[in-house]
Amino acid sequence: MKPRRILLFTVLAVVAILGLLGFSATFLTNMWWFASLDLGSVFWTTYKAEYGLWLGAFFVFLLILLPNLRISLRSQGTLAVDPRFEALVQLLGKFLTLAVYGGAAVLAFLMAGAMSMNWMELLSFLHSQPFNAQDPLFGNDVGFYIFTLPFLNSLRTWLLFAVVLTMGATVLVYLVRQGVSFAFGRLSVSAQARKHIAILAGIFFALVAFGYWLGRYDVLYSTRSGSFYGAGYTDTMAQIPAAWIMMVVTLFAGLAIAQGLFVGAYKRIAKAFGGFVVAAVVVGALYPVLMQKFIVNPNEQSKELPYIRNNIAFTRQAYDIDRIEERSINPKNDLTASDIEADSATIRNIMLWDYRPLASTFDQLQVIRLYYDFPDIDIDRYHLPNGTYRQVMLSARELNQGKLPANAKTWVNLNLVYTHGYGLGMSPVNVVTEEGLPEFFLKDIPPQSNVGLEVTRPEIYYGEETGTPVVVKGNIDEFDYPLGDQNQMTKYKGESGVGIGSFFRRLMYAMHFGEWNLLISSYLADQSRILYVRNIQDRVQKIAPFLTYDRDPYLVVAEGCLFWMYDAYTSTNRYPYSKPVEGINYIRNSVKVVIDAYDGKTTFYLNNASVDPMIRTYAGIFPTLFRPQEEMPSALRAHVRYPQDLFDVQAAIYETYHMEDPQVFYNKEDLWNVANEKLQDQVQKMESYYAIMRLPGEATEEFIQMIPYTPNKRDNMIAWLCARSDREHYGKMLVFKFPKQDLTYGPMQVAARIDQDPVISSQLTLWNQQGSSVTRGNLLVIPIREEVIYVQPVYLQATSGKLPELKRVIVAHGNRISMETTLEDALARVFGRTEAPAATAAQPAATTKAGPVSGPQEVRQLARSAMDRYTRAMKYLKDGNWTKYGEEFDQLKKDLERLVDQSAK
């Protein structure tokens, strides 16, 4: 054998071995990872479905392609060859067989890869569960459109491409074998080639006709009408008949074209194809357009009402808003201090800390070291050991390796030493220190609590910012947490990850991560384990990519450990008649995922699976993946909350689909909008928010999520929607509707009144001019009885600093408005005297006790106000600002008059 050939075969062998090792490394590391989570069956189900479908598609495509290629290869060229291409044809003929079969293998490989991407569609089709709801047009169960139709469409598309590629490859072979010729500028086709191509053309048109048959169902997702979604009059009376007509026309056109090819009647072929194109334009496109324009549009309301009814019913079913309970309330604007006192639990949990300034405060007060981060602020509620029920904001203290000093970013430090974050910060939503800073229920390193919450396992190996793989249980200690000028070191005590004690496993992981230190480092020991896919978003996606996940997982402290709670959804865009939002038109929160922040154990708990056929289908595919919701520990179940992403989608849909009467819906007579708010001088949609409050008509407070509505293009409030999260009420949704004939101030109207209040606006303007910036938090709508009050925190931050301080609280109700240093003082100014609940460890008397609001305290407040106004008036006088000086002097006069009145009592 020649040296060049030996070298060639050696290079090919090395490439093949490296490719096999690379594939083996990916396959084995994935298999070991799933096995480490006791989810090996999930891996094998996915693997067998994906690669089984790949193999099936590979061989099916070869069964389609190879017989056609063999027939064309055996043909004997009888046609003249253009002299200009004769040499090229002879050259290709020498390598034709090798090129044909090699090309067939490449095409089969690519087509198999395309088909294997539909592995989940195949499994869903095979394990589909009925919805027990039929569409009114075709009478099919909804499950047909979600599980069966997508697979049939994918299969037809794949077969159509397979036939097109086969036809193209066959024609190329005939060109080389002189069965098809362009000699002297004229197309000539041999009898064998014509008959062969005719059969393939007939199959092609049969698949196109099948596409028209399947395409009938697309009318259920029609957007032809601008007033509703789904099949309308034109779709039913024109588009569906047009699909049937086009199916028949396509079959006849295919037969005519095939027959024309058989006999060489090229004019017949042209006429058949021309007829098909004309029918597609006139029947398939023009006819429905004309019906819509001249029959439906002039009489749209009468023609479309039955179809609007379908759209309303199916959209409400798909988004699960047909179970929202409507309640009417009739505010009288007569709240008193007694009402405020009776709802003390609601008042005690009003969210004075906005998550945006609180995130900056956490970063300044609790980061401890520069290499720690608080990724975001989560909201939850806790039953404290002292018996109170408190809403809190909390955040995990995660390790950010990117913030390590440059000289500390060695391979050993990044992969074996700096392995985990530590602890968390937790603050009640409404407690403020005298300095305007948050009180902490949990803080510092190691974690300390003044309310009896314990964290005995504070290490965070799995989190939102934790991404890089690390090796634990090596011959080197891990950094645990800073301890003064020293560092506390530790050893991982869990069993998470994959053991890499053997040389073979280290080799596989070294290849998989492209990191050869895993193979040669002396810091690795026989008991070493590698932890990877530690980012919780990546983790859940890798396990169950067929689910949709909430944008904000949240941290939970339970039984001394830290857990991540992740809401997962089943969703689709194939629910008939249902209006899509953000690319989906059906959604259920059927899974709650819990990830242990220390050992990475990831558990998928079912949530109301009985009402969701999609999750029952997935559970049939992966029976070991999902656990019954009853198996979730009670300590974790206490922190399950209604997910925000789902609530926001439902709230957006409910703006329109609270209208159930088709005529009212068509005219948009009662269209709502999620209320706007003014935040940092920008008008934007209000964000939904969590709160602990007592709902109208209920006996006790509970954890809910809520959002207010206003009428379309108006600012007064028309209703507010809430979802409940506690105990037996979990998942129930209520909408409280205000009388349409009465005015209930909306957030924008209250914000305008705040801006127009001379005392408040002058104070905020003054702060903004003194080297500080004022930030107003979210304007919160707080229901009390059948009324609402508005609360807005005001933060002050030095222009050069990053530590916001809560300095004032604004309270508004009806025509009354006040801004004071504490919530209790502001409530007292608006509603009069109230008695505060007894102070607790979590509610220091110095910062939260209300006390009397008349008598000595009122005198002190008025005296302080008068002094403040005098100071500001003198400053304006010095600056020559006579307008502001006059305003402050007038307010000072009023304060003095009230002070005289109080002194006389």
PDB file of N, CA, C and O in Angstrom, residues 341 344-345 347-348 824 834-840 843 848-850:
ATOM      1  N   GLU A 341     -58.422  49.451  62.015  1.00  0.00           N
ATOM      2  CA  GLU A 341     -57.982  48.625  63.139  1.00  0.00           C
ATOM      3  C   GLU A 341     -58.483  47.196  62.993  1.00  0.00           C
ATOM      4  O   GLU A 341     -57.766  46.244  63.295  1.00  0.00           O
ATOM      5  N   SER A 344     -56.242  44.907  60.833  1.00  0.00           N
ATOM      6  CA  SER A 344     -54.847  45.135  61.200  1.00  0.00           C
ATOM      7  C   SER A 344     -53.904  44.161  60.499  1.00  0.00           C
ATOM      8  O   SER A 344     -52.760  44.516  60.204  1.00  0.00           O
ATOM      9  N   ALA A 345     -54.358  42.930  60.234  1.00  0.00           N
ATOM     10  CA  ALA A 345     -53.488  41.966  59.550  1.00  0.00           C
ATOM     11  C   ALA A 345     -53.151  42.453  58.143  1.00  0.00           C
ATOM     12  O   ALA A 345     -52.022  42.304  57.668  1.00  0.00           O
ATOM     13  N   ILE A 347     -53.161  45.668  57.188  1.00  0.00           N
ATOM     14  CA  ILE A 347     -52.303  46.841  57.350  1.00  0.00           C
ATOM     15  C   ILE A 347     -50.884  46.418  57.698  1.00  0.00           C
ATOM     16  O   ILE A 347     -49.902  46.995  57.208  1.00  0.00           O
ATOM     17  N   ARG A 348     -50.757  45.399  58.557  1.00  0.00           N
ATOM     18  CA  ARG A 348     -49.437  44.961  59.019  1.00  0.00           C
ATOM     19  C   ARG A 348     -48.591  44.399  57.884  1.00  0.00           C
ATOM     20  O   ARG A 348     -47.374  44.312  57.986  1.00  0.00           O
ATOM     21  N   GLU A 824     -48.347  54.340  59.803  1.00  0.00           N
ATOM     22  CA  GLU A 824     -49.328  54.559  60.861  1.00  0.00           C
ATOM     23  C   GLU A 824     -49.723  56.035  60.956  1.00  0.00           C
ATOM     24  O   GLU A 824     -50.898  56.372  61.127  1.00  0.00           O
ATOM     25  N   THR A 834     -56.389  55.644  65.692  1.00  0.00           N
ATOM     26  CA  THR A 834     -56.475  54.191  65.622  1.00  0.00           C
ATOM     27  C   THR A 834     -55.510  53.583  66.596  1.00  0.00           C
ATOM     28  O   THR A 834     -54.464  54.164  66.890  1.00  0.00           O
ATOM     29  N   GLU A 835     -55.841  52.468  67.106  1.00  0.00           N
ATOM     30  CA  GLU A 835     -54.950  51.762  68.023  1.00  0.00           C
ATOM     31  C   GLU A 835     -54.133  50.759  67.233  1.00  0.00           C
ATOM     32  O   GLU A 835     -54.677  50.003  66.432  1.00  0.00           O
ATOM     33  N   ALA A 836     -52.836  50.738  67.480  1.00  0.00           N
ATOM     34  CA  ALA A 836     -51.966  49.821  66.748  1.00  0.00           C
ATOM     35  C   ALA A 836     -51.960  48.468  67.402  1.00  0.00           C
ATOM     36  O   ALA A 836     -52.154  48.345  68.603  1.00  0.00           O
ATOM     37  N   PRO A 837     -51.698  47.388  66.648  1.00  0.00           N
ATOM     38  CA  PRO A 837     -51.511  46.083  67.250  1.00  0.00           C
ATOM     39  C   PRO A 837     -50.265  46.074  68.111  1.00  0.00           C
ATOM     40  O   PRO A 837     -49.338  46.856  67.910  1.00  0.00           O
ATOM     41  N   ALA A 838     -50.258  45.192  69.084  1.00  0.00           N
ATOM     42  CA  ALA A 838     -49.114  45.118  69.991  1.00  0.00           C
ATOM     43  C   ALA A 838     -47.837  44.862  69.236  1.00  0.00           C
ATOM     44  O   ALA A 838     -47.792  44.084  68.307  1.00  0.00           O
ATOM     45  N   ALA A 839     -46.743  45.533  69.654  1.00  0.00           N
ATOM     46  CA  ALA A 839     -45.465  45.352  68.985  1.00  0.00           C
ATOM     47  C   ALA A 839     -44.901  43.985  69.302  1.00  0.00           C
ATOM     48  O   ALA A 839     -45.090  43.432  70.366  1.00  0.00           O
ATOM     49  N   THR A 840     -44.215  43.421  68.323  1.00  0.00           N
ATOM     50  CA  THR A 840     -43.550  42.127  68.483  1.00  0.00           C
ATOM     51  C   THR A 840     -42.101  42.292  68.104  1.00  0.00           C
ATOM     52  O   THR A 840     -41.660  43.349  67.682  1.00  0.00           O
ATOM     53  N   GLN A 843     -41.887  43.510  64.848  1.00  0.00           N
ATOM     54  CA  GLN A 843     -42.577  44.774  64.637  1.00  0.00           C
ATOM     55  C   GLN A 843     -42.198  45.722  65.767  1.00  0.00           C
ATOM     56  O   GLN A 843     -42.957  45.961  66.686  1.00  0.00           O
ATOM     57  N   THR A 848     -43.048  50.978  64.333  1.00  0.00           N
ATOM     58  CA  THR A 848     -44.318  50.616  63.734  1.00  0.00           C
ATOM     59  C   THR A 848     -45.527  50.895  64.582  1.00  0.00           C
ATOM     60  O   THR A 848     -46.630  50.810  64.125  1.00  0.00           O
ATOM     61  N   LYS A 849     -45.380  51.205  65.821  1.00  0.00           N
ATOM     62  CA  LYS A 849     -46.539  51.441  66.662  1.00  0.00           C
ATOM     63  C   LYS A 849     -47.207  52.760  66.279  1.00  0.00           C
ATOM     64  O   LYS A 849     -46.563  53.782  66.114  1.00  0.00           O
ATOM     65  N   ALA A 850     -48.535  52.719  66.145  1.00  0.00           N
ATOM     66  CA  ALA A 850     -49.232  53.904  65.651  1.00  0.00           C
ATOM     67  C   ALA A 850     -49.448  54.929  66.746  1.00  0.00           C
ATOM     68  O   ALA A 850     -49.145  56.098  66.596  1.00  0.00           O
TER      69      ALA A 850
END
